[in-house]
Short mmCIF file of C-alpha atoms in Angstrom, two decimals:
data_model
loop_
_atom_site.label_atom_id
_atom_site.label_comp_id
_atom_site.label_asym_id
_atom_site.label_seq_id
_atom_site.Cartn_x
_atom_site.Cartn_y
_atom_site.Cartn_z
CA MET O 1 117.72 123.38 159.01
CA THR O 2 120.27 120.65 158.26
CA ALA O 3 123.17 120.48 160.68
CA ALA O 4 126.61 121.43 159.39
CA PRO O 5 128.57 118.43 158.15
CA ARG O 6 131.20 116.86 160.36
CA ARG O 7 134.41 118.43 159.16
CA PRO O 8 137.26 115.98 158.61
CA THR O 9 140.66 116.81 160.06
CA ALA O 10 143.17 118.54 157.81
CA LEU O 11 145.11 115.27 157.48
CA VAL O 12 142.04 113.25 156.51
CA ALA O 13 140.94 115.92 154.04
CA ALA O 14 144.41 116.06 152.45
CA VAL O 15 144.70 112.27 152.18
CA ALA O 16 141.17 111.99 150.79
CA LEU O 17 141.83 114.63 148.13
CA ALA O 18 145.13 113.03 147.21
CA LEU O 19 143.56 109.58 146.80
CA LEU O 20 140.44 110.76 145.00
CA LEU O 21 142.11 113.23 142.65
CA GLY O 22 145.06 110.88 142.34
CA LEU O 23 142.84 108.30 140.71
CA GLN O 24 143.12 110.36 137.52
CA PRO O 25 146.93 110.08 137.14
CA VAL O 26 146.71 106.46 138.27
CA THR O 27 144.24 105.81 135.45
CA THR O 28 146.40 107.58 132.86
CA ASP O 29 150.05 107.71 133.93
CA LEU O 30 150.38 104.17 135.25
CA TYR O 31 149.37 102.63 131.94
CA LEU O 32 151.27 105.05 129.68
CA PRO O 33 154.48 102.96 129.58
CA ALA O 34 152.32 100.04 128.41
CA LEU O 35 150.84 101.80 125.34
CA PRO O 36 153.40 100.52 122.81
CA ALA O 37 153.06 96.98 124.23
CA ILE O 38 149.26 97.18 124.10
CA LYS O 39 149.44 98.35 120.48
CA ALA O 40 151.71 95.44 119.55
CA GLU O 41 149.95 92.63 121.46
CA LEU O 42 146.42 93.61 120.43
CA HIS O 43 147.49 94.37 116.82
CA ALA O 44 145.96 97.84 117.03
CA SER O 45 146.47 100.92 114.90
CA MET O 46 147.96 104.09 116.38
CA HIS O 47 144.55 105.79 116.23
CA ALA O 48 142.81 102.89 118.01
CA THR O 49 145.52 102.79 120.67
CA GLN O 50 145.18 106.53 121.29
CA LEU O 51 141.44 105.96 121.62
CA THR O 52 142.05 104.05 124.88
CA MET O 53 143.05 107.42 126.31
CA ALA O 54 140.75 109.74 124.34
CA ALA O 55 137.60 107.67 124.98
CA LEU O 56 138.45 107.54 128.68
CA LEU O 57 138.61 111.33 128.80
CA LEU O 58 135.40 111.87 126.82
CA ALA O 59 133.52 109.47 129.11
CA PHE O 60 135.10 111.27 132.05
CA GLY O 61 133.67 114.56 130.77
CA PHE O 62 130.13 113.37 130.15
CA GLY O 63 130.14 111.36 133.38
CA GLN O 64 130.74 114.52 135.38
CA LEU O 65 127.62 116.16 133.95
CA VAL O 66 125.63 113.37 135.60
CA ALA O 67 127.72 112.85 138.73
CA GLY O 68 127.67 116.50 139.79
CA PRO O 69 123.86 116.87 140.07
CA VAL O 70 123.53 113.34 141.51
CA ALA O 71 126.02 114.26 144.25
CA ASP O 72 124.05 117.44 144.98
CA ARG O 73 120.85 115.39 145.23
CA PHE O 74 121.94 112.30 147.18
CA GLY O 75 125.16 113.39 148.88
CA ARG O 76 128.87 112.92 148.31
CA ARG O 77 129.46 109.58 150.03
CA PRO O 78 126.93 107.48 148.09
CA VAL O 79 128.37 108.68 144.77
CA LEU O 80 131.93 108.04 145.92
CA LEU O 81 131.27 104.54 147.22
CA SER O 82 129.27 103.38 144.19
CA THR O 83 131.59 104.82 141.55
CA LEU O 84 134.71 103.49 143.26
CA ALA O 85 133.19 100.01 143.41
CA VAL O 86 132.33 99.97 139.69
CA TYR O 87 135.72 101.47 138.81
CA LEU O 88 137.37 98.61 140.68
CA LEU O 89 135.42 96.03 138.68
CA ALA O 90 136.24 97.79 135.40
CA SER O 91 139.95 97.81 136.22
CA LEU O 92 139.88 94.06 136.83
CA SER O 93 138.03 93.59 133.54
CA ALA O 94 140.83 95.38 131.68
CA VAL O 95 143.19 92.60 132.69
CA LEU O 96 141.13 90.16 130.60
CA ALA O 97 140.74 92.32 127.46
CA GLN O 98 141.56 90.35 124.29
CA SER O 99 141.04 93.13 121.73
CA ILE O 100 141.61 96.85 121.50
CA GLU O 101 137.83 97.35 121.18
CA ALA O 102 137.23 95.55 124.48
CA LEU O 103 139.93 97.62 126.16
CA VAL O 104 138.40 100.86 124.85
CA LEU O 105 135.02 99.80 126.26
CA VAL O 106 136.53 99.11 129.67
CA ARG O 107 138.30 102.46 129.57
CA ILE O 108 134.95 104.16 128.90
CA VAL O 109 133.54 102.58 132.07
CA GLN O 110 136.64 103.69 133.97
CA GLY O 111 136.15 107.22 132.66
CA VAL O 112 132.49 107.44 133.70
CA THR O 113 133.18 106.16 137.21
CA MET O 114 136.35 108.24 137.61
CA ALA O 115 134.14 111.24 136.84
CA GLY O 116 132.05 110.60 139.93
CA VAL O 117 135.15 110.37 142.09
CA VAL O 118 136.86 113.52 140.83
CA VAL O 119 133.78 115.77 140.65
CA VAL O 120 132.81 114.86 144.21
CA ALA O 121 136.34 115.55 145.44
CA ARG O 122 136.22 119.06 143.96
CA ALA O 123 132.74 119.71 145.32
CA MET O 124 133.74 118.53 148.81
CA VAL O 125 136.37 121.27 149.00
CA ARG O 126 133.67 123.88 148.41
CA ASP O 127 131.40 122.14 150.93
CA LEU O 128 133.96 122.61 153.67
CA TYR O 129 136.03 125.69 152.86
CA ALA O 130 135.73 129.26 151.60
CA PRO O 131 137.37 129.79 148.19
CA HIS O 132 140.76 131.17 149.32
CA GLU O 133 141.15 128.55 152.05
CA GLY O 134 139.85 125.97 149.59
CA ALA O 135 142.68 126.83 147.18
CA ARG O 136 145.20 126.11 149.94
CA ILE O 137 143.55 122.80 150.83
CA MET O 138 143.28 121.91 147.14
CA SER O 139 146.97 122.65 146.74
CA LEU O 140 147.72 120.30 149.64
CA GLY O 141 145.66 117.61 147.95
CA GLN O 142 147.42 118.34 144.65
CA SER O 143 150.75 117.81 146.41
CA GLY O 144 149.59 114.35 147.43
CA LEU O 145 148.36 113.83 143.88
CA GLY O 146 151.86 114.80 142.75
CA VAL O 147 153.37 112.04 144.85
CA ILE O 148 150.96 109.56 143.26
CA ALA O 149 151.79 110.95 139.82
CA ILE O 150 155.51 110.47 140.55
CA THR O 151 155.17 106.82 141.53
CA SER O 152 152.60 105.83 138.88
CA PRO O 153 154.85 105.93 135.79
CA LEU O 154 157.72 104.34 137.70
CA LEU O 155 155.49 101.47 138.77
CA GLY O 156 153.93 101.26 135.31
CA GLY O 157 157.32 101.12 133.60
CA TRP O 158 158.60 98.42 135.94
CA LEU O 159 155.46 96.30 135.63
CA THR O 160 155.40 96.60 131.83
CA GLY O 161 159.06 95.71 131.52
CA HIS O 162 159.02 92.75 133.92
CA LEU O 163 155.48 91.35 134.12
CA GLY O 164 153.59 92.61 131.08
CA TRP O 165 151.04 95.36 130.51
CA ARG O 166 148.09 93.49 132.06
CA THR O 167 149.65 93.71 135.51
CA ASN O 168 149.41 97.50 135.25
CA PHE O 169 145.63 97.20 135.53
CA ILE O 170 145.95 94.85 138.51
CA ALA O 171 147.92 97.62 140.24
CA VAL O 172 145.20 100.15 139.31
CA ALA O 173 142.56 97.86 140.82
CA LEU O 174 144.51 97.53 144.09
CA ILE O 175 144.84 101.31 144.37
CA ALA O 176 141.10 101.68 143.75
CA LEU O 177 140.40 99.13 146.48
CA ALA O 178 142.57 101.03 148.97
CA THR O 179 140.78 104.28 148.12
CA LEU O 180 137.38 102.65 148.52
CA VAL O 181 138.32 101.32 151.98
CA PHE O 182 139.61 104.73 153.08
CA VAL O 183 136.46 106.54 151.94
CA ALA O 184 134.20 103.95 153.56
CA THR O 185 135.98 104.07 156.92
CA ARG O 186 137.35 107.60 157.31
CA LEU O 187 135.55 110.17 155.14
CA PRO O 188 132.24 111.61 156.41
CA GLU O 189 129.48 113.16 154.34
CA THR O 190 130.35 116.81 153.64
CA ILE O 191 127.33 118.32 151.90
CA ARG O 192 125.49 120.80 154.12
CA GLN O 193 122.08 120.39 152.56
CA LYS O 194 121.06 118.00 149.81
CA ASN O 195 119.10 119.51 146.98
CA PRO O 196 115.98 117.36 146.35
CA ARG O 197 115.39 119.18 143.05
CA ALA O 198 118.95 118.89 141.75
CA LEU O 199 117.94 116.34 139.09
CA HIS O 200 114.74 118.09 138.00
CA PRO O 201 115.18 119.52 134.49
CA GLY O 202 114.07 123.04 135.41
CA PRO O 203 116.36 123.59 138.42
CA LEU O 204 119.19 121.72 136.71
CA LEU O 205 119.04 123.96 133.64
CA ALA O 206 118.79 127.00 135.91
CA ALA O 207 121.92 125.88 137.78
CA TRP O 208 123.76 125.34 134.49
CA ARG O 209 122.70 128.80 133.34
CA THR O 210 123.92 130.37 136.57
CA VAL O 211 127.32 128.73 136.23
CA LEU O 212 127.77 129.11 132.46
CA THR O 213 126.93 132.81 132.44
CA SER O 214 129.52 133.62 135.10
CA PRO O 215 132.68 135.35 133.78
CA THR O 216 134.53 134.04 136.83
CA PHE O 217 133.67 130.46 135.87
CA HIS O 218 134.82 131.13 132.29
CA ALA O 219 138.15 132.45 133.53
CA TRP O 220 139.07 129.63 135.89
CA ALA O 221 137.52 126.74 133.95
CA GLY O 222 139.21 128.00 130.79
CA LEU O 223 142.56 128.17 132.58
CA SER O 224 142.15 124.64 133.94
CA ALA O 225 141.18 123.24 130.53
CA ALA O 226 144.01 125.02 128.71
CA THR O 227 146.77 123.92 131.06
CA TYR O 228 145.46 120.35 131.09
CA GLY O 229 145.21 120.41 127.29
CA GLY O 230 148.95 120.98 127.02
CA LEU O 231 149.61 118.34 129.64
CA PHE O 232 147.38 115.86 127.83
CA VAL O 233 149.45 116.25 124.66
CA PHE O 234 152.38 115.07 126.75
CA LEU O 235 150.46 112.27 128.45
CA ALA O 236 149.00 110.86 125.24
CA GLY O 237 152.07 111.25 123.03
CA SER O 238 155.16 111.02 125.22
CA SER O 239 155.34 107.22 125.42
CA PHE O 240 155.62 106.93 121.63
CA VAL O 241 158.04 109.86 121.36
CA TYR O 242 160.31 108.81 124.21
CA MET O 243 160.24 105.07 123.44
CA GLN O 244 159.85 104.82 119.66
CA VAL O 245 161.49 108.07 118.51
CA LEU O 246 164.13 108.65 121.20
CA GLY O 247 164.77 104.99 122.05
CA LEU O 248 164.02 104.78 125.79
CA ASP O 249 162.80 101.51 127.29
CA ALA O 250 159.70 101.34 129.50
CA ALA O 251 161.61 101.73 132.77
CA HIS O 252 163.58 104.79 131.63
CA TYR O 253 160.45 106.30 130.13
CA GLY O 254 158.84 105.89 133.56
CA LEU O 255 161.73 107.85 135.05
CA ALA O 256 161.29 110.64 132.50
CA LEU O 257 157.58 110.86 133.28
CA CYS O 258 158.37 110.76 136.99
CA SER O 259 160.63 113.81 136.69
CA SER O 260 157.72 115.80 135.24
CA SER O 261 155.61 114.82 138.24
CA VAL O 262 158.38 115.92 140.62
CA SER O 263 158.38 119.35 138.97
CA TYR O 264 154.58 119.46 139.21
CA LEU O 265 154.82 118.63 142.93
CA ALA O 266 157.31 121.48 143.42
CA GLY O 267 154.84 123.76 141.65
CA THR O 268 152.12 122.91 144.16
CA PHE O 269 154.42 123.84 147.07
CA VAL O 270 155.35 127.17 145.49
CA CYS O 271 151.66 127.73 144.72
CA ARG O 272 150.82 127.78 148.42
CA ARG O 273 153.47 130.47 149.08
CA TRP O 274 152.20 132.56 146.16
CA LEU O 275 148.60 132.23 147.38
CA VAL O 276 149.52 133.78 150.72
CA ARG O 277 151.47 136.65 149.16
CA HIS O 278 149.63 137.33 145.91
CA GLY O 279 146.23 135.60 145.97
CA MET O 280 144.92 133.24 143.31
CA ALA O 281 145.10 135.62 140.34
CA GLY O 282 148.63 136.69 141.29
CA ALA O 283 149.74 133.08 141.65
CA VAL O 284 148.63 132.04 138.17
CA TRP O 285 150.09 135.27 136.69
CA ARG O 286 153.52 134.15 137.90
CA ALA O 287 153.09 130.50 137.01
CA ALA O 288 152.16 131.40 133.43
CA GLY O 289 155.71 132.58 132.76
CA PHE O 290 157.07 129.10 133.49
CA THR O 291 154.33 127.53 131.38
CA LEU O 292 155.02 129.71 128.36
CA LEU O 293 158.80 129.35 128.60
CA GLY O 294 158.50 125.56 128.72
CA GLY O 295 156.13 125.28 125.78
CA LEU O 296 157.89 127.73 123.47
CA SER O 297 161.38 126.39 124.19
CA MET O 298 160.25 122.84 123.42
CA ALA O 299 158.73 123.99 120.12
CA ALA O 300 161.85 125.97 119.19
CA LEU O 301 164.13 122.98 119.81
CA ALA O 302 161.88 120.68 117.80
CA ALA O 303 161.68 123.16 114.93
CA ALA O 304 165.48 123.35 114.90
CA GLY O 305 165.65 119.57 114.50
CA VAL O 306 166.98 118.84 117.99
CA GLN O 307 165.59 115.37 118.75
CA THR O 308 167.05 114.40 122.11
CA VAL O 309 165.58 113.37 125.44
CA TRP O 310 166.73 116.61 127.08
CA ALA O 311 165.05 118.77 124.42
CA ILE O 312 161.70 117.35 125.58
CA LEU O 313 162.45 116.69 129.25
CA VAL O 314 163.75 120.09 130.41
CA PRO O 315 161.00 122.23 128.79
CA GLN O 316 158.38 119.82 130.12
CA LEU O 317 159.72 120.34 133.64
CA LEU O 318 158.99 124.06 133.28
CA TYR O 319 155.50 123.40 131.92
CA ALA O 320 154.72 120.94 134.73
CA PHE O 321 155.93 123.42 137.36
CA GLY O 322 153.44 126.02 136.16
CA HIS O 323 150.71 123.38 135.92
CA GLY O 324 151.02 122.79 139.68
CA THR O 325 149.63 126.29 140.29
CA HIS O 326 147.20 126.55 137.38
CA GLN O 327 145.35 123.32 138.16
CA ALA O 328 144.95 123.92 141.89
CA CYS O 329 143.71 127.49 141.41
CA GLY O 330 141.67 126.72 138.29
CA GLN O 331 139.71 123.87 139.85
CA THR O 332 139.01 125.84 143.03
CA GLY O 333 138.20 129.11 141.28
CA ALA O 334 135.70 127.52 138.90
CA VAL O 335 133.64 126.16 141.80
CA GLY O 336 134.23 128.92 144.35
CA PRO O 337 131.36 131.29 143.42
CA PHE O 338 128.74 128.53 143.60
CA PRO O 339 128.35 127.09 147.12
CA GLN O 340 124.80 125.92 146.31
CA GLN O 341 125.72 124.43 142.91
CA ALA O 342 129.21 123.12 143.71
CA GLY O 343 128.54 119.74 142.09
CA VAL O 344 127.19 121.31 138.89
CA ALA O 345 130.08 123.80 138.66
CA ALA O 346 132.69 121.10 139.23
CA ALA O 347 130.98 118.91 136.63
CA LEU O 348 130.86 121.61 133.96
CA ALA O 349 134.49 122.58 134.54
CA GLY O 350 135.53 118.94 134.31
CA PHE O 351 133.44 118.42 131.19
CA LEU O 352 135.16 121.31 129.42
CA LEU O 353 138.57 119.92 130.39
CA ALA O 354 137.70 116.43 129.16
CA VAL O 355 136.27 117.58 125.83
CA VAL O 356 139.42 119.59 125.13
CA ALA O 357 141.53 116.53 125.93
CA PHE O 358 139.40 114.27 123.73
CA PHE O 359 139.84 116.39 120.61
CA ILE O 360 143.54 116.78 121.33
CA GLY O 361 143.80 113.00 121.53
CA GLN O 362 142.05 112.61 118.19
CA TRP O 363 144.43 115.10 116.59
CA LEU O 364 147.49 113.53 118.15
CA GLY O 365 146.60 110.04 116.92
CA LEU O 366 146.80 111.41 113.36
CA ALA O 367 149.67 113.87 113.85
CA LEU O 368 152.39 111.67 115.39
CA ASP O 369 154.90 111.26 112.58
CA GLY O 370 158.01 109.67 114.03
CA THR O 371 159.49 113.01 115.17
CA THR O 372 159.20 115.14 118.29
CA ARG O 373 157.50 118.02 116.45
CA PRO O 374 153.77 117.17 116.94
CA LEU O 375 154.31 116.68 120.67
CA ALA O 376 156.33 119.88 121.03
CA TYR O 377 154.00 122.04 118.94
CA GLY O 378 150.92 120.75 120.80
CA ILE O 379 152.43 121.56 124.20
CA ALA O 380 153.51 124.97 122.93
CA ALA O 381 149.97 125.74 121.79
CA GLY O 382 148.65 124.78 125.24
CA SER O 383 151.23 127.02 126.90
CA VAL O 384 150.27 130.05 124.79
CA VAL O 385 146.54 129.67 125.49
CA THR O 386 147.17 129.10 129.21
CA ALA O 387 149.35 132.19 129.52
CA LEU O 388 146.90 134.37 127.63
CA ILE O 389 144.02 133.31 129.89
CA ALA O 390 146.13 133.74 133.05
CA TRP O 391 147.30 137.22 132.04
CA THR O 392 143.99 138.55 130.74
CA THR O 393 140.70 136.83 131.60
CA VAL O 394 141.73 135.65 135.07
CA GLN O 395 143.04 139.12 135.97
CA ARG O 396 139.76 140.76 134.90
CA HIS O 397 137.22 138.22 136.14
CA GLY O 398 139.05 135.83 138.47
CA GLY O 399 137.97 137.39 141.76
CA VAL O 400 136.17 134.74 143.86
CA HIS O 401 134.15 135.87 146.88
#
């Protein structure tokens, strides 16, 4: 019998989750203010520029399908250390990119390695905690992620405006280096028992079948993918809307993006209070009201021809507030029923999320038309789907034991 893993302190666990999960907003939010500059300097089309985000997310999705079983087979630490090291090298390579094609290739490598980091972080929560306690710990980590998400666009906007877009990737590389050092020196292995057959086709397919036939997995993974889908519309399209349609510069766009992250952070704090009083299903039931109000109000203002910063900013604050609950509960709930297949469950949930984001990115690259309408309608669609899942499927099948 393998001994139980050495449990990190609550502080170490919270910092580790914040750094590991925070690598995702660092990879996306920090470079968002640079998108118009990248498009101009590399003489790229709108579709090709959007591909730097969409390809990242698709690679992120497929990478999780591999990283999850590998982490179940060899342990969490080896996957974390190796993927962080390659991610660091890819980030430095982005600084040297001379064409949009080269940058897309580097972003694919970032996506694959980021997958290993994020899927292991989610699996580690299930290694160490029961589902309800895991939701609280995940919410703590999401609060730290919120702080990172707040600072990333501010830093990205300042760097783009003063030093050029390539310095954004230098900052990403430094953050990756700090995360790698923390994991190497402070984070122990958390898996209780490695699965020597995790990569064998038979057991792997059996694990996938177990996860994919679970109504509970469908409920929580669907919620997580839907709420992130609406957020991804904002992430992929807001720089062009705020800067090219509404006239903000990179620094002020960073402030607008930062405000959304502040609202998200507030949502994670309220999430923890709701979890104590109402449980996971009750928490997302309440958060869905904020999500739907934000999405529908943004769409209504856009349809009425109101093209101002506030018509996008205020509804997005409502959407981001709800997202703070949906993402913490969705990620935990999707993995909660599968203590023996935590890596596989986290990978499949992440794959679904990434595929949704990829197709949204492809649509958005064609739909942006110099108005706020495509952005607003896309976020509204995400809000409707999120609320429907939160109020129906999660309430029927979201119980995690």
